[in-house]
mmCIF file of C-alpha atoms in Angstrom:
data_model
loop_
_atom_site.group_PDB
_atom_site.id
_atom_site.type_symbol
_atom_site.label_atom_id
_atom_site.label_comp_id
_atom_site.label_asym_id
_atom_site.label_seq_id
_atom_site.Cartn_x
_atom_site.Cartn_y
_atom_site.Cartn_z
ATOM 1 C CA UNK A 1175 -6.052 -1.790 -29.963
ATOM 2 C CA UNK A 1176 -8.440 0.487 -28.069
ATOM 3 C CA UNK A 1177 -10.952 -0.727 -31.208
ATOM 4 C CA UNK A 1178 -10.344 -4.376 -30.245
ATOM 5 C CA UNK A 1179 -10.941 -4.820 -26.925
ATOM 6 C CA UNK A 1180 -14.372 -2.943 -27.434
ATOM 7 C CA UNK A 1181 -15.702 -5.458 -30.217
ATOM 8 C CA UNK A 1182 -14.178 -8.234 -27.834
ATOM 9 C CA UNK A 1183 -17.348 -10.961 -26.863
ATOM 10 C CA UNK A 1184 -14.723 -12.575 -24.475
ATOM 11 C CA UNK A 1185 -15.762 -10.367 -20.754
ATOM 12 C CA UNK A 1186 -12.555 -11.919 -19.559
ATOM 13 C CA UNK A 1187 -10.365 -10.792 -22.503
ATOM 14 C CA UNK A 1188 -11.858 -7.184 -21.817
ATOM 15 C CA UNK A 1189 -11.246 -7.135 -18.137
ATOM 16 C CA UNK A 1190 -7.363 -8.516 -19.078
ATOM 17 C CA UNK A 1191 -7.123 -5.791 -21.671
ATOM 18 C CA UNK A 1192 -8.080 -3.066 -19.750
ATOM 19 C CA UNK A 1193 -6.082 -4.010 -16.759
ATOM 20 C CA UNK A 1194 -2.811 -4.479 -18.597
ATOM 21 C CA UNK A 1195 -3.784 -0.965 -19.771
ATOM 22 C CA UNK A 1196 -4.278 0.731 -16.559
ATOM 23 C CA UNK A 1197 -1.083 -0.654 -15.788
ATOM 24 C CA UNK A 1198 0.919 0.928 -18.916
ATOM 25 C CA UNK A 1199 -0.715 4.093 -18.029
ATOM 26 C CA UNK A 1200 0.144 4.448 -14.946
ATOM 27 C CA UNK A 1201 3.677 3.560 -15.293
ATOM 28 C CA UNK A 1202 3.972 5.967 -17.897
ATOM 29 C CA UNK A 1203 2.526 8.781 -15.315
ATOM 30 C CA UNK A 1204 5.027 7.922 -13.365
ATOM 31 C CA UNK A 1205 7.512 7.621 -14.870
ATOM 32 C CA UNK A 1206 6.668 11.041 -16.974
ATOM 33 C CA UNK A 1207 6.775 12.674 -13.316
ATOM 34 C CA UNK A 1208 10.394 11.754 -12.824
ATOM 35 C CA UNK A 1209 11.425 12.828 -15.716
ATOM 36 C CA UNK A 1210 9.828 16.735 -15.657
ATOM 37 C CA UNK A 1211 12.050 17.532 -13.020
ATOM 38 C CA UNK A 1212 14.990 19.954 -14.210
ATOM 39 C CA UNK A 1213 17.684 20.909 -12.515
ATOM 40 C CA UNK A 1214 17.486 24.871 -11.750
ATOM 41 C CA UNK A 1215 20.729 26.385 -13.409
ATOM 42 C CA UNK A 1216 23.668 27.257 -12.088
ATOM 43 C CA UNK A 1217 23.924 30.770 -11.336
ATOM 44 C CA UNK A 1218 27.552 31.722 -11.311
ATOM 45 C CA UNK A 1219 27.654 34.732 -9.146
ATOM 46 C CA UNK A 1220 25.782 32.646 -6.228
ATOM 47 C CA UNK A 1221 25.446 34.278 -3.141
ATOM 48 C CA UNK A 1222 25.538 31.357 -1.250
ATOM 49 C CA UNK A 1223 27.445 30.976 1.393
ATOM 50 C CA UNK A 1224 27.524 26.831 1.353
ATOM 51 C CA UNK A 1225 31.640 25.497 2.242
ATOM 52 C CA UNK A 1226 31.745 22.201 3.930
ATOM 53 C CA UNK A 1227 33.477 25.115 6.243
ATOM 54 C CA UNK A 1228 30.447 26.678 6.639
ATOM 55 C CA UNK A 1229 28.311 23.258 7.305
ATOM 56 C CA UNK A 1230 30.707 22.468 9.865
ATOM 57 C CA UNK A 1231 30.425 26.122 11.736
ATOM 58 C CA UNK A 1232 26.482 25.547 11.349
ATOM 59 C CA UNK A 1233 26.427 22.092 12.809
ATOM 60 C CA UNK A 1234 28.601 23.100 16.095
ATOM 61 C CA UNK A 1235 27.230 25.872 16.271
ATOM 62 C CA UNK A 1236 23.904 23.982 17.378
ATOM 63 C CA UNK A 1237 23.578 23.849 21.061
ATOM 64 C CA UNK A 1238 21.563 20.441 21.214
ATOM 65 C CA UNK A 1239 23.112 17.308 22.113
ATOM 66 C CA UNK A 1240 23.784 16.427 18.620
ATOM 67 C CA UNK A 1241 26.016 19.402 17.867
ATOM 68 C CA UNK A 1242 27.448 19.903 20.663
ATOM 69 C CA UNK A 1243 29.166 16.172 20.439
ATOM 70 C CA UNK A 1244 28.621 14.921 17.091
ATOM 71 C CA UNK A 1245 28.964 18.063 15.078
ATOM 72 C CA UNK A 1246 29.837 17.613 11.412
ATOM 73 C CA UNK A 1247 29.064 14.480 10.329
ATOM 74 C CA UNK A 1248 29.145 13.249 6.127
ATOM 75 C CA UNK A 1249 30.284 9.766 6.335
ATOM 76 C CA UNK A 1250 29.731 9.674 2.470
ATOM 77 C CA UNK A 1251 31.666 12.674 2.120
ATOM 78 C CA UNK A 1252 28.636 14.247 0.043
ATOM 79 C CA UNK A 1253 29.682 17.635 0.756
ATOM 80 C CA UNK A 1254 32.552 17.378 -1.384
ATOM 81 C CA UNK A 1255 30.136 16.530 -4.495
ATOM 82 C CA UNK A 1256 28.856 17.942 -7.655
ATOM 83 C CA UNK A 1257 25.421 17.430 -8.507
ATOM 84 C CA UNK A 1258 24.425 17.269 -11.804
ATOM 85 C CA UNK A 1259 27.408 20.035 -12.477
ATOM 86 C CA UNK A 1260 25.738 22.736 -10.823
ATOM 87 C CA UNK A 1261 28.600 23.531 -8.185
ATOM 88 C CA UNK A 1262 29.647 22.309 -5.029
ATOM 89 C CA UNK A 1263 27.776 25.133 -3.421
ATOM 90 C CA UNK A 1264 24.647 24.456 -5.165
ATOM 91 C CA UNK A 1265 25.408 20.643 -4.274
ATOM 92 C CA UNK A 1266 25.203 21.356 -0.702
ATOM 93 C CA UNK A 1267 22.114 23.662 -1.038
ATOM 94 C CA UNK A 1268 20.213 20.943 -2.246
ATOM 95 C CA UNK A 1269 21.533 18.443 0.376
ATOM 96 C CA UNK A 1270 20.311 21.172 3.082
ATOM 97 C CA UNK A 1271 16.634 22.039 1.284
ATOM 98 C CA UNK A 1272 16.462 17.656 1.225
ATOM 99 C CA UNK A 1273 17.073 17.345 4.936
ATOM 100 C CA UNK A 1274 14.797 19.590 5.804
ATOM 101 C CA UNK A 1275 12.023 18.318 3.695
ATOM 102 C CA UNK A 1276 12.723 15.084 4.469
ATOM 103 C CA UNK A 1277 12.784 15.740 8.609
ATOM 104 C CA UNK A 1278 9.221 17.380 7.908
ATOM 105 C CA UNK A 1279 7.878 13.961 6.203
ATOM 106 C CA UNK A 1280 9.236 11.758 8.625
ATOM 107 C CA UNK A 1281 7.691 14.192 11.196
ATOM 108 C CA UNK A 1282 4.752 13.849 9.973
ATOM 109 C CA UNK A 1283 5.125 10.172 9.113
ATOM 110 C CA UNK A 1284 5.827 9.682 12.848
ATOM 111 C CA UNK A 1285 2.565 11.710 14.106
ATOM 112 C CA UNK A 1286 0.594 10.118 11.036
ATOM 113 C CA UNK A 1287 1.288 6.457 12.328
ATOM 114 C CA UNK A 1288 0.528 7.211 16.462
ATOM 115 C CA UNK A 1289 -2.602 8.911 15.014
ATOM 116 C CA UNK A 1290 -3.667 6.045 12.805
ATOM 117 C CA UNK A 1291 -3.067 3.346 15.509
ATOM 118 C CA UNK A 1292 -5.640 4.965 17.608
ATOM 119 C CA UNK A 1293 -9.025 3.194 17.675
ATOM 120 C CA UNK A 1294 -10.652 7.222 16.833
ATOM 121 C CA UNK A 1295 -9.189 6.377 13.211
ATOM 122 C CA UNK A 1296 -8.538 2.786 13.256
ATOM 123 C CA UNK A 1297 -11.972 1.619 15.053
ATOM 124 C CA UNK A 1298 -15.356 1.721 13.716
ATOM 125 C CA UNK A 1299 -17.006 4.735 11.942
ATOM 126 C CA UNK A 1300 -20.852 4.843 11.369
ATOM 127 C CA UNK A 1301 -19.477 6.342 7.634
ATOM 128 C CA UNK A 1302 -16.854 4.187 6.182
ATOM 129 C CA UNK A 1303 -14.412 7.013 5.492
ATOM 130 C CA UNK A 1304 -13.420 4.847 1.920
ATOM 131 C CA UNK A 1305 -14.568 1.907 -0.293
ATOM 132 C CA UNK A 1306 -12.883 -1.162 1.763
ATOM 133 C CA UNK A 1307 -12.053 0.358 4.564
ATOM 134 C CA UNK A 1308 -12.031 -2.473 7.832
ATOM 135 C CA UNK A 1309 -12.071 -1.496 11.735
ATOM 136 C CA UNK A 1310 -8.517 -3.112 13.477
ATOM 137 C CA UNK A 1311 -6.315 -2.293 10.336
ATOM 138 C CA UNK A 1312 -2.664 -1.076 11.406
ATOM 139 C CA UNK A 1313 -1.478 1.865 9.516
ATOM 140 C CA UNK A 1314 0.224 -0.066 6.340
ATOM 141 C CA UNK A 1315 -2.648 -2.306 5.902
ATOM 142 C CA UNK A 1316 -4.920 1.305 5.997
ATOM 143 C CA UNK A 1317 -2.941 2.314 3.136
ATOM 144 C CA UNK A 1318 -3.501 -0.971 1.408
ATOM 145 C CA UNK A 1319 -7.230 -1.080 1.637
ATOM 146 C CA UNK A 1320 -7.883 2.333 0.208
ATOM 147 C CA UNK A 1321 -9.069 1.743 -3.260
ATOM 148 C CA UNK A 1322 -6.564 2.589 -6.406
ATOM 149 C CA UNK A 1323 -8.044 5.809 -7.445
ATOM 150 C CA UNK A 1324 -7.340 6.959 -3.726
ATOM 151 C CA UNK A 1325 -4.167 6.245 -4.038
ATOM 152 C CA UNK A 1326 -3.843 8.310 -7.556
ATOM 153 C CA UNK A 1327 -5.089 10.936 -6.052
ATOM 154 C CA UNK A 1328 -2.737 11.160 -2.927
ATOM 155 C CA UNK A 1329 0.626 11.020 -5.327
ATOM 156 C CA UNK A 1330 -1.051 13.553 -7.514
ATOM 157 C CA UNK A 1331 -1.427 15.489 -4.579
ATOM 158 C CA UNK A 1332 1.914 15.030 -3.396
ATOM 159 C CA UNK A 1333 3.270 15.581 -6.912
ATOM 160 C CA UNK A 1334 1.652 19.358 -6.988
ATOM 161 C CA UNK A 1335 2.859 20.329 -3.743
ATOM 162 C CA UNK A 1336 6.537 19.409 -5.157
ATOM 163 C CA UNK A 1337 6.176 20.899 -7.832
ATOM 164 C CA UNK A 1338 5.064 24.444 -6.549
ATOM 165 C CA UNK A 1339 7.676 23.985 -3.794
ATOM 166 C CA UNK A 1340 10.108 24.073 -6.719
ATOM 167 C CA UNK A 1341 8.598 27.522 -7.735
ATOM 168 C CA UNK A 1342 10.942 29.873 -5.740
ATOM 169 C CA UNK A 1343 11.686 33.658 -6.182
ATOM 170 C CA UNK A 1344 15.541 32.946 -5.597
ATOM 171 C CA UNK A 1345 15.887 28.558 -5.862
ATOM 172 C CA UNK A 1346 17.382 27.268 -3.090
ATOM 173 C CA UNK A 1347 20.499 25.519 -5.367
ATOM 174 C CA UNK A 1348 21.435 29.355 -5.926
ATOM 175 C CA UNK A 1349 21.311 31.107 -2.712
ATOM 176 C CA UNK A 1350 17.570 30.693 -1.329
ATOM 177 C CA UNK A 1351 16.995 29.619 1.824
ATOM 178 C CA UNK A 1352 17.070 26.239 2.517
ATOM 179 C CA UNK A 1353 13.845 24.899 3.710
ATOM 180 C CA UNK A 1354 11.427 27.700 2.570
ATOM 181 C CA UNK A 1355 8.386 26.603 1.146
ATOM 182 C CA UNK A 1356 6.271 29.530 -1.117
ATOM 183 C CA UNK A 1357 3.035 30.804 -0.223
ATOM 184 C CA UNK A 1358 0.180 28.387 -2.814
ATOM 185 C CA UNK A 1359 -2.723 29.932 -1.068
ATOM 186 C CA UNK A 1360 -5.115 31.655 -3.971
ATOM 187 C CA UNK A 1361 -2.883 29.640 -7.067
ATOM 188 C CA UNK A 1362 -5.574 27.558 -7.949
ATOM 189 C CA UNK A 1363 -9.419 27.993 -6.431
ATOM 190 C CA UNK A 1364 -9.143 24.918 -3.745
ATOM 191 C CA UNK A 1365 -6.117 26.222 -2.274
ATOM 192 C CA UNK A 1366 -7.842 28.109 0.453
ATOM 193 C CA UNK A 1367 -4.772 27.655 2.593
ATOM 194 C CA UNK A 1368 -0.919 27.748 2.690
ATOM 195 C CA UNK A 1369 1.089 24.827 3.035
ATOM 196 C CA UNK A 1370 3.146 26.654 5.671
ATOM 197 C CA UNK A 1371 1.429 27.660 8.727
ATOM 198 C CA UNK A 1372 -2.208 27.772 7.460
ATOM 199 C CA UNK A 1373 -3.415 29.473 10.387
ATOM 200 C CA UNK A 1374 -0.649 32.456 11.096
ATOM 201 C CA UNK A 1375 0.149 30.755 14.065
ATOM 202 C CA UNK A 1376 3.867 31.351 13.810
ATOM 203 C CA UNK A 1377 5.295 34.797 15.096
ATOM 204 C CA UNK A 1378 7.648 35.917 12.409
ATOM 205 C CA UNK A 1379 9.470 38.133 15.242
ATOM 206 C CA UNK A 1380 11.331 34.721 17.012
ATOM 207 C CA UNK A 1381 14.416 33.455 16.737
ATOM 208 C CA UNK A 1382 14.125 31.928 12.654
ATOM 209 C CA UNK A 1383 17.964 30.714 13.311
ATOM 210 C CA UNK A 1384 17.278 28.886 16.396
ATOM 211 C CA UNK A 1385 13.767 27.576 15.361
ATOM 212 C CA UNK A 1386 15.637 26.141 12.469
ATOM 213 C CA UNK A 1387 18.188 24.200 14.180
ATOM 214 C CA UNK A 1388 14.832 22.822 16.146
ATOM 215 C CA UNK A 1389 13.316 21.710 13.128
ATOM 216 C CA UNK A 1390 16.492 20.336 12.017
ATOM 217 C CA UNK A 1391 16.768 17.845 15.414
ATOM 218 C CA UNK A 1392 13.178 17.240 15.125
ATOM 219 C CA UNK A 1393 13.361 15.926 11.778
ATOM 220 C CA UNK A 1394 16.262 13.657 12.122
ATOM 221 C CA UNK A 1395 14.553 12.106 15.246
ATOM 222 C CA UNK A 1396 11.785 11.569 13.564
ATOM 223 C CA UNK A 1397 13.669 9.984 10.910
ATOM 224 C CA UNK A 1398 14.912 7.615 13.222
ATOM 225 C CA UNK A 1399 11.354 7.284 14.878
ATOM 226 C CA UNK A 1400 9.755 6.377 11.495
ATOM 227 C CA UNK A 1401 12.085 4.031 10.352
ATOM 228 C CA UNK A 1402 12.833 2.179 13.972
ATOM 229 C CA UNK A 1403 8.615 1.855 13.519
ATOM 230 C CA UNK A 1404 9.266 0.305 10.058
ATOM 231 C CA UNK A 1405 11.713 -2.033 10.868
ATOM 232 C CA UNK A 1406 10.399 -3.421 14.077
ATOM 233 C CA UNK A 1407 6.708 -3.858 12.114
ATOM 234 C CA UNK A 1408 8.751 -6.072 9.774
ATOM 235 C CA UNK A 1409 11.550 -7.647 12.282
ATOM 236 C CA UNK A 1410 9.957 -7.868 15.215
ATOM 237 C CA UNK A 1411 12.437 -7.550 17.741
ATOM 238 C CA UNK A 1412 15.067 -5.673 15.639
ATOM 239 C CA UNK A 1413 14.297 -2.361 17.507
ATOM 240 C CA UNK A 1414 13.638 -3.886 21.364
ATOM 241 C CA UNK A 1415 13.110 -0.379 22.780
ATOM 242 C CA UNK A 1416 9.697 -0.833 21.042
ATOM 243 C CA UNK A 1417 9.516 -4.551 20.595
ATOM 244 C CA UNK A 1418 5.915 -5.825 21.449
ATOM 245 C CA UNK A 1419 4.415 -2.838 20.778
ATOM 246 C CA UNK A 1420 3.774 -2.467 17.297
ATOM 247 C CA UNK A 1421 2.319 -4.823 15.316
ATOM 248 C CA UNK A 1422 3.476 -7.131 12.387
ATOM 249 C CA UNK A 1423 2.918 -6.415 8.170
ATOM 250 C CA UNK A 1424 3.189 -9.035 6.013
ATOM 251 C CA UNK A 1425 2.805 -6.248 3.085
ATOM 252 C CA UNK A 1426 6.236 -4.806 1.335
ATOM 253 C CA UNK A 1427 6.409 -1.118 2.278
ATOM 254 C CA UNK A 1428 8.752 -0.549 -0.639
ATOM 255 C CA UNK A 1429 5.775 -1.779 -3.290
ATOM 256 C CA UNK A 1430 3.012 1.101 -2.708
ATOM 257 C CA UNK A 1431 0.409 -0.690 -5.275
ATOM 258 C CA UNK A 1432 0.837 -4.109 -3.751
ATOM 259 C CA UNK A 1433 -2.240 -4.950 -2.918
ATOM 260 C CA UNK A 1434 -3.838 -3.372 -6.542
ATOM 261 C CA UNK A 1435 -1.560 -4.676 -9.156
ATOM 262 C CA UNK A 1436 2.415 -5.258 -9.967
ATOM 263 C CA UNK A 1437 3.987 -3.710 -13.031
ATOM 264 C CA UNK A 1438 6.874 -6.354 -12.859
ATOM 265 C CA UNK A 1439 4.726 -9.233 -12.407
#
């Protein structure tokens, strides 16, 4: 194949070729990514202490407005679930570990948009900070104007920091600590810095339980944040708190490669 396109004459039958065989590629990379993930197994003398009992004693035990009146709350009853038959326990040690994660993307999701809408990253720049990039752009149509390769490079990024936040001394499906992320600092020679407070800002000596529950309400208003931000940008209206101030995208935020290529099309 490989053989054919390079004695092709045709220029256009090249360009087609090669396309079609970026795409294949890159579906397969993804798709390859997915699939390396493995369950951790099941330890059965866990130490974790992880009873929907226990979530409910954590969640009222949280002195901020949400636990204090909403408390417990697992309308899908995934508490009482067995993931991949590793264990109730384990179950909800994974659901923990995923809303924390999750609260610290949307977090900064939420700080990522105010800072792109901001004319020091959205205006002009004497150095075009990428190939394509256009002053006015709102933050989706940012994303869609960096070139392909850019993109790569950000999932590959973002692939590497999950997978050495899967690299725990005790996994957090089998009594780690929910949340913790491992030092990477020194693992390979351009990680000159840890993921987790870089800078040794943090003092170890504070309250870890109630800085916790912090992050924990953080996150989940940031979820909301993020996604009210989402949906207004593509409803206008939907969110009227916020209607009028952020602007319209045509794009598909559930298509990352829009505006490069389609796999299904």
């Amino acid at each position: 194949w490989t053989s054919g396109i390079l004695s092709s004459s045709d220029p256009v039958q090249q360009v087609s070729s090669s396309y079609s065989k970026m795409k294949v590629t890159l579906a397969l990379a993804l798709s390859a990514h997915a699939l390396a993930y493995v369950a951790p197994k099941h330890n059965t003398v866990s130490v974790l202490s992880a009873t929907k009992e226990d979530m409910a004693a954590l969640a009222e035990s949280n002195p901020d407005f949400l636990g204090q009146s909403l408390g417990l709350w697992d309308p899908l009853g995934c508490l009482n679930l067995d993931f991949w038959t590793l264990g109730n326990e384990a179950t909800i040690g994974y659901l923990r570990h995923a809303e924390i994660k999750h609260g610290r993307v949307a977090m900064a999701a939420f700080l990522g948009y105010l800072a792109q809408s901001t004319p020091v990253v959205s205006g002009p720049h004497a150095k075009l900070p990428y190939s394509g990039y256009e002053p006015g752009l709102t933050p989706p149509e940012q994303w869609d104007a960096i070139p392909l390769a850019g993109k790569i490079q950000i999932f590959g990024i973002i692939g590497m920091l999950e997978s050495y936040g899967e690299i725990l001394p005790q996994h957090y499906c089998n009594g780690g600590l929910p949340g913790y992320y491992p030092p990477i600092k020194g693992n390979r020679f351009e990680l000159i810095f840890n993921l987790y407070d870089p800078f040794n800002w943090f003092d170890e000596n504070k309250d870890k339980v109630r800085g916790r529950q912090v992050e924990i309400n953080n996150g989940r208003l940031a979820m909301l944040g993020i996604f009210s931000i989402i949906s207004e940008s593509k409803v206008p209206g939907s969110v009227p708190l916020i209607t009028g101030l952020i602007p319209e995208y045509k794009g598909d935020y559930m298509v990352p490669f829009e505006a490069d290529f389609s796999i299904f099309a």
